[in-house]
Every structure is written in C-alpha cells, then in structure tokens.
Coordinates of N, CA and C in Angstrom, one line a residue:
M651 N 101.8 72.6 79.2 CA 101.9 73.3 80.4 C 101.2 72.3 81.5
T652 N 101.9 72.1 82.6 CA 101.3 71.3 83.6 C 100.3 72.1 84.4
M653 N 99.5 71.4 85.2 CA 98.5 72.1 86.0 C 99.2 73.0 87.0
A654 N 100.3 72.6 87.6 CA 101.0 73.5 88.5 C 101.5 74.7 87.8
E655 N 102.0 74.6 86.6 CA 102.5 75.7 85.9 C 101.3 76.6 85.5
A656 N 100.2 76.1 85.2 CA 99.0 76.9 84.9 C 98.6 77.7 86.1
I657 N 98.6 77.1 87.3 CA 98.2 77.8 88.5 C 99.2 78.9 88.7
D658 N 100.5 78.6 88.6 CA 101.5 79.7 88.7 C 101.3 80.8 87.8
A659 N 100.9 80.5 86.5 CA 100.7 81.5 85.5 C 99.5 82.4 85.9
V660 N 98.4 81.8 86.4 CA 97.2 82.5 86.8 C 97.6 83.4 88.0
V661 N 98.3 82.9 89.0 CA 98.7 83.7 90.1 C 99.5 84.9 89.7
A662 N 100.4 84.7 88.8 CA 101.2 85.8 88.3 C 100.4 86.8 87.6
D663 N 99.4 86.4 86.9 CA 98.5 87.3 86.2 C 97.6 88.1 87.2
L664 N 97.1 87.4 88.2 CA 96.3 88.1 89.2 C 97.1 89.1 90.0
L665 N 98.4 88.8 90.3 CA 99.2 89.8 91.0 C 99.7 90.9 90.1
H666 N 99.8 90.6 88.8 CA 100.3 91.7 87.8 C 99.1 92.6 87.4
H667 N 97.9 92.1 87.6 CA 96.7 93.0 87.2 C 95.8 93.0 88.5
P668 N 96.2 93.8 89.5 CA 95.4 93.9 90.7 C 94.0 94.6 90.4
V669 N 93.1 94.3 91.2 CA 91.7 94.8 91.1 C 91.8 96.3 91.6
A670 N 91.4 97.2 90.8 CA 91.4 98.6 91.2 C 90.1 99.0 91.7
A671 N 90.1 100.0 92.6 CA 88.8 100.5 93.1 C 88.3 101.6 92.1
S672 N 88.0 101.2 90.9 CA 87.6 102.1 89.9 C 86.6 101.4 89.0
P673 N 86.0 102.1 88.0 CA 85.1 101.4 87.1 C 85.8 100.2 86.3
H674 N 87.1 100.3 86.2 CA 87.9 99.2 85.5 C 88.0 98.0 86.4
G675 N 87.8 98.1 87.7 CA 87.9 97.0 88.6 C 86.9 95.9 88.3
M676 N 85.7 96.3 87.8 CA 84.7 95.3 87.5 C 85.2 94.4 86.4
F677 N 85.8 95.0 85.3 CA 86.3 94.2 84.2 C 87.4 93.3 84.7
T678 N 88.3 93.8 85.6 CA 89.4 93.0 86.1 C 88.9 91.8 86.9
V679 N 87.9 92.0 87.7 CA 87.4 90.9 88.5 C 86.7 89.8 87.6
M680 N 86.0 90.3 86.6 CA 85.3 89.4 85.7 C 86.4 88.6 84.9
R681 N 87.5 89.2 84.5 CA 88.6 88.6 83.8 C 89.2 87.5 84.7
H682 N 89.5 87.9 86.0 CA 90.1 86.9 86.9 C 89.1 85.7 87.1
I683 N 87.8 86.0 87.3 CA 86.9 84.9 87.5 C 86.9 84.0 86.3
D684 N 87.0 84.5 85.1 CA 87.1 83.8 83.8 C 88.3 82.9 83.8
L685 N 89.5 83.4 84.2 CA 90.7 82.6 84.3 C 90.5 81.5 85.3
L686 N 90.0 81.8 86.5 CA 89.9 80.8 87.5 C 88.9 79.7 87.1
C687 N 87.8 80.1 86.4 CA 86.9 79.0 85.9 C 87.5 78.1 84.9
H688 N 88.3 78.7 84.0 CA 89.0 77.8 83.0 C 90.0 76.9 83.7
L689 N 90.7 77.4 84.7 CA 91.6 76.6 85.4 C 90.9 75.5 86.1
T690 N 89.8 75.8 86.8 CA 89.0 74.7 87.5 C 88.5 73.7 86.5
A691 N 88.0 74.1 85.4 CA 87.5 73.2 84.3 C 88.6 72.3 83.8
R692 N 89.8 72.8 83.7 CA 90.9 72.0 83.2 C 91.3 71.0 84.3
A693 N 91.3 71.4 85.5 CA 91.6 70.4 86.6 C 90.6 69.3 86.6
V694 N 89.3 69.6 86.5 CA 88.3 68.6 86.6 C 88.3 67.7 85.3
G695 N 88.6 68.3 84.2 CA 88.7 67.6 82.9 C 89.9 66.6 83.0
D696 N 91.0 67.1 83.5 CA 92.2 66.2 83.6 C 91.9 65.0 84.5
A697 N 91.2 65.3 85.7 CA 90.8 64.2 86.6 C 89.9 63.3 85.9
H698 N 88.9 63.8 85.2 CA 88.0 62.9 84.5 C 88.7 62.0 83.5
F699 N 89.6 62.6 82.8 CA 90.4 61.8 81.8 C 91.1 60.6 82.5
G700 N 91.7 60.9 83.7 CA 92.4 59.8 84.4 C 91.5 58.7 84.9
L701 N 90.2 59.1 85.2 CA 89.2 58.1 85.7 C 88.5 57.4 84.5
A702 N 88.1 58.1 83.5 CA 87.2 57.5 82.5 C 87.8 57.0 81.3
C703 N 89.0 57.5 80.9 CA 89.6 57.1 79.7 C 90.3 55.7 79.9
E704 N 89.9 54.8 79.1 CA 90.6 53.5 79.2 C 92.0 53.5 78.6
H705 N 92.4 54.6 77.9 CA 93.7 54.7 77.4 C 94.6 55.5 78.3
A706 N 94.1 55.9 79.5 CA 95.0 56.7 80.4 C 96.0 55.8 81.0
D707 N 97.2 56.3 81.1 CA 98.3 55.5 81.6 C 98.3 55.6 83.1
P708 N 99.0 54.8 83.9 CA 99.0 54.9 85.3 C 99.4 56.2 85.9
A709 N 100.2 57.0 85.3 CA 100.6 58.3 85.8 C 99.4 59.2 85.7
D710 N 98.5 59.1 84.7 CA 97.3 59.9 84.6 C 96.4 59.5 85.7
Q711 N 96.3 58.2 86.0 CA 95.4 57.7 87.1 C 95.8 58.2 88.4
E712 N 97.1 58.2 88.6 CA 97.7 58.6 90.0 C 97.4 60.1 90.2
R713 N 97.3 60.9 89.2 CA 97.1 62.3 89.3 C 95.6 62.7 89.6
V714 N 94.7 61.7 89.6 CA 93.3 62.0 89.8 C 93.0 62.6 91.2
E715 N 93.5 62.0 92.2 CA 93.2 62.5 93.6 C 93.8 63.9 93.8
P716 N 95.0 64.2 93.5 CA 95.5 65.5 93.7 C 94.8 66.6 92.8
L717 N 94.4 66.2 91.6 CA 93.7 67.1 90.8 C 92.3 67.4 91.3
G718 N 91.6 66.4 91.9 CA 90.3 66.6 92.5 C 90.4 67.5 93.7
R719 N 91.4 67.3 94.5 CA 91.6 68.2 95.7 C 92.0 69.6 95.3
A720 N 92.8 69.7 94.2 CA 93.2 71.0 93.7 C 92.0 71.8 93.1
A721 N 91.1 71.0 92.4 CA 89.9 71.6 91.8 C 89.0 72.2 92.9
A722 N 88.9 71.6 94.1 CA 88.1 72.1 95.2 C 88.7 73.4 95.6
H723 N 90.0 73.6 95.7 CA 90.6 74.8 96.1 C 90.4 75.9 95.0
L724 N 90.5 75.5 93.8 CA 90.3 76.4 92.7 C 88.9 76.9 92.7
G725 N 87.9 76.1 93.0 CA 86.5 76.5 93.1 C 86.4 77.5 94.3
R726 N 87.1 77.3 95.3 CA 87.1 78.2 96.5 C 87.7 79.6 96.1
A727 N 88.7 79.6 95.3 CA 89.3 80.8 94.8 C 88.3 81.6 93.9
T728 N 87.6 80.9 93.0 CA 86.6 81.5 92.2 C 85.5 82.1 93.0
A729 N 85.1 81.4 94.1 CA 84.1 81.9 95.0 C 84.5 83.2 95.6
H730 N 85.8 83.3 96.0 CA 86.2 84.5 96.7 C 86.3 85.7 95.7
Y731 N 86.7 85.4 94.5 CA 86.6 86.5 93.5 C 85.2 86.9 93.2
T732 N 84.3 85.9 93.2 CA 82.8 86.3 93.0 C 82.3 87.1 94.2
L733 N 82.8 86.8 95.4 CA 82.4 87.6 96.5 C 83.0 89.0 96.5
A734 N 84.1 89.2 95.7 CA 84.7 90.5 95.6 C 83.9 91.4 94.7
L735 N 82.9 90.9 93.9 CA 82.1 91.7 93.0 C 81.4 92.8 93.8
A736 N 80.8 92.5 94.9 CA 80.0 93.5 95.6 C 80.8 94.7 96.1
P737 N 81.9 94.5 96.7 CA 82.8 95.7 97.1 C 83.3 96.4 95.9
V738 N 83.6 95.7 94.8 CA 84.1 96.4 93.6 C 83.0 97.3 93.0
I739 N 81.8 96.8 93.0 CA 80.7 97.6 92.5 C 80.5 98.9 93.4
T740 N 80.6 98.7 94.7 CA 80.5 99.8 95.6 C 81.6 100.8 95.4
L741 N 82.8 100.3 95.2 CA 83.9 101.2 95.0 C 84.0 101.9 93.6
S742 N 83.3 101.3 92.6 CA 83.4 101.8 91.3 C 82.3 102.8 90.9
K743 N 81.4 103.1 91.9 CA 80.3 104.0 91.6 C 80.9 105.4 91.3
S744 N 80.3 106.1 90.4 CA 80.9 107.3 90.0 C 80.9 108.5 91.0
D745 N 80.0 108.5 91.9 CA 79.9 109.6 92.9 C 81.0 109.3 94.0
A746 N 81.8 110.3 94.1 CA 82.9 110.3 95.1 C 82.3 110.4 96.5
P747 N 82.9 109.6 97.5 CA 82.4 109.7 98.9 C 82.5 111.1 99.4
S748 N 81.4 111.7 99.7 CA 81.4 113.1 100.2 C 81.0 113.2 101.7
T749 N 80.2 112.2 102.2 CA 79.8 112.3 103.6 C 80.7 111.3 104.4
P750 N 80.7 111.4 105.7 CA 81.5 110.5 106.5 C 81.0 109.0 106.3
N751 N 79.6 108.9 106.2 CA 79.1 107.5 106.1 C 79.5 106.9 104.8
K752 N 79.5 107.7 103.7 CA 80.0 107.1 102.4 C 81.5 106.8 102.4
Q753 N 82.3 107.6 103.2 CA 83.7 107.3 103.3 C 83.9 106.0 104.1
L754 N 83.1 105.8 105.1 CA 83.3 104.6 105.9 C 82.8 103.4 105.1
D755 N 81.8 103.6 104.3 CA 81.3 102.5 103.4 C 82.5 102.1 102.4
A756 N 83.1 103.1 101.9 CA 84.2 102.9 100.9 C 85.4 102.1 101.6
I757 N 85.7 102.5 102.8 CA 86.8 101.9 103.6 C 86.4 100.4 103.8
D758 N 85.2 100.2 104.2 CA 84.7 98.8 104.5 C 84.7 98.0 103.2
A759 N 84.3 98.6 102.1 CA 84.3 97.9 100.8 C 85.7 97.5 100.4
L760 N 86.6 98.5 100.5 CA 88.0 98.2 100.2 C 88.6 97.1 101.1
S761 N 88.3 97.1 102.3 CA 88.7 96.0 103.2 C 88.2 94.7 102.8
Q762 N 86.9 94.6 102.4 CA 86.3 93.4 102.0 C 87.0 92.9 100.7
L763 N 87.2 93.8 99.8 CA 87.9 93.5 98.5 C 89.2 92.9 98.8
T764 N 90.0 93.6 99.6 CA 91.4 93.1 99.9 C 91.3 91.7 100.6
N765 N 90.4 91.5 101.5 CA 90.3 90.2 102.1 C 89.9 89.1 101.2
Q766 N 89.0 89.4 100.3 CA 88.5 88.3 99.3 C 89.6 88.0 98.3
V767 N 90.4 89.0 97.9 CA 91.5 88.7 97.0 C 92.6 87.9 97.7
H768 N 92.9 88.3 98.9 CA 93.9 87.6 99.7 C 93.5 86.1 99.9
D769 N 92.2 85.9 100.2 CA 91.7 84.6 100.5 C 91.7 83.7 99.2
A770 N 91.5 84.4 98.1 CA 91.6 83.7 96.8 C 93.0 83.2 96.5
L771 N 93.9 84.1 96.8 CA 95.3 83.7 96.6 C 95.8 82.6 97.5
L772 N 95.2 82.6 98.7 CA 95.5 81.4 99.6 C 94.9 80.2 99.1
A773 N 93.7 80.2 98.5 CA 93.1 79.0 97.9 C 93.9 78.5 96.7
L774 N 94.5 79.4 95.9 CA 95.3 79.0 94.8 C 96.6 78.4 95.3
S775 N 97.1 78.9 96.4 CA 98.3 78.3 97.0 C 98.1 76.9 97.5
D776 N 96.9 76.7 98.1 CA 96.5 75.4 98.6 C 96.3 74.4 97.4
A777 N 95.8 74.9 96.3 CA 95.6 74.1 95.1 C 97.0 73.6 94.6
R778 N 97.9 74.6 94.6 CA 99.3 74.2 94.1 C 99.9 73.2 95.0
T779 N 99.7 73.4 96.3 CA 100.2 72.4 97.3 C 99.7 71.0 97.1
C780 N 98.4 70.9 96.8 CA 97.7 69.6 96.5 C 98.4 68.9 95.4
L781 N 98.9 69.6 94.4 CA 99.5 69.0 93.2 C 100.9 68.5 93.5
S782 N 101.6 69.1 94.5 CA 103.0 68.8 94.8 C 103.2 68.0 96.0
T783 N 102.2 67.7 96.8 CA 102.3 67.0 98.1 C 101.6 65.7 97.9
P784 N 102.3 64.6 98.0 CA 101.7 63.2 97.8 C 100.9 62.9 99.1
L785 N 99.9 62.1 98.9 CA 99.1 61.6 100.1 C 99.8 60.5 100.8
P786 N 99.8 60.5 102.1 CA 100.5 59.3 102.8 C 99.6 58.1 102.6
P787 N 100.1 56.9 102.9 CA 99.4 55.7 102.7 C 98.0 55.6 103.3
G788 N 97.8 56.3 104.4 CA 96.5 56.3 105.0 C 95.4 57.0 104.3
G789 N 95.8 57.8 103.3 CA 94.8 58.6 102.5 C 94.5 59.9 103.0
Q790 N 95.0 60.3 104.2 CA 94.8 61.6 104.8 C 95.9 62.5 104.4
A791 N 95.5 63.7 103.9 CA 96.5 64.7 103.5 C 97.3 65.2 104.7
A792 N 98.6 65.2 104.6 CA 99.5 65.8 105.7 C 99.3 67.3 105.8
P793 N 99.3 67.8 107.0 CA 99.2 69.3 107.1 C 100.2 70.0 106.3
A794 N 99.8 70.9 105.5 CA 100.8 71.6 104.7 C 101.4 72.8 105.4
A795 N 102.6 73.1 105.0 CA 103.2 74.3 105.6 C 102.4 75.5 105.2
P796 N 102.3 76.6 106.0 CA 101.6 77.8 105.5 C 102.1 78.3 104.2
P797 N 101.2 78.6 103.3 CA 101.6 79.1 101.9 C 102.3 80.4 102.0
S798 N 103.1 80.7 101.0 CA 103.8 82.0 101.0 C 103.0 82.8 100.0
V799 N 102.0 83.5 100.6 CA 101.2 84.4 99.8 C 101.4 85.8 100.3
P800 N 101.5 86.8 99.3 CA 101.8 88.2 99.8 C 100.6 88.6 100.7
A801 N 101.0 89.4 101.7 CA 100.1 89.9 102.7 C 99.2 91.0 102.0
P802 N 98.0 91.2 102.4 CA 97.2 92.2 101.8 C 97.8 93.6 102.1
P803 N 97.6 94.5 101.1 CA 98.3 95.8 101.3 C 97.8 96.5 102.6
A804 N 98.6 97.2 103.3 CA 98.3 97.9 104.5 C 97.4 99.1 104.1
A805 N 96.4 99.3 105.0 CA 95.5 100.4 104.8 C 96.3 101.7 104.9
K806 N 96.0 102.7 104.1 CA 96.6 104.0 104.2 C 96.1 104.7 105.5
P807 N 97.1 105.4 106.2 CA 96.7 106.0 107.4 C 95.7 107.2 107.1
R808 N 94.7 107.3 108.0 CA 93.7 108.3 107.8 C 94.1 109.5 108.7
H809 N 94.0 110.7 108.1 CA 94.4 111.9 108.8 C 93.2 112.7 109.1

C-alpha cells in the first residue's frame, strides 16, 4: 500500500466511524489518534529510509521531501484529534445537561469537536496533496487547490 493509499484508507475510516457525543466517543478519538500516529510514523520512517539507507534507489530518495511535508500535516491532524479530547470528555459525562449553562457548554463542546475533526480532515487532505504535487524547480511548493473535505455537519436548529 502506498502512503497516499494509506492516507485515503485512514480518511475513509475516520469518516466511517465519526466521533459520537457519548461515552464511546472517547474510545473513537483514541482509536483515530492511534491510526494517525501510525500513519505519521510510517511517513517519517519511509523518509528516513530514503535518506539513510545506502540501498535506497533514486525513486525512494525523490520521495523524501514530499514524505517530510506530508508527515508535518499528519502531525497536525494528530494534534487536532488530540485537541478534540477535551470536548469529547465534556460531552461524554453521564449527567445530561439540565440547566441552560450546561446546555450552552454542551453546544460549545460540540462546536469545538466538529471544528477539530474538520481541521484534522483538512490536514489529511494537505498531506495527500503533498504526496501528489511535485515541487517546482525553485523548491517552493505551489499553492494547492482547496481540498475537497466534507463540510462540518450543520448544527441542529434550537427551538
């Protein structure tokens, strides 16, 4: 499996198993962080192989720069999922929001969770773009087209 295929597989898994605002949400976030950490470690390991292994062929050596840039975005995706832990903990508490302040806190936590997951998906899209977009001769990455990431779910209307 190529690194791009691995990113696609992780994105499919993240979308197939969304983080729920329940006690199970914590397990899902930890599982997603685990997947992202493994993906980041693989990108860094592949880049290291291209740099350090004297048996690496030229194709492996050419992939070092895109893998390094992709690893940075994968780390950013992991960070966003880590930042999603706090709102998941808030939302997974067993006591249902009964006061207006608790209801507002729950809405704020759900908004934070949605934003963090969306930003993580954007970072994964950026990582994927790094692997498929060659650097121009000057070494500066060309501005990428906006990624096609699903928009965060719309908030339910309050009545």
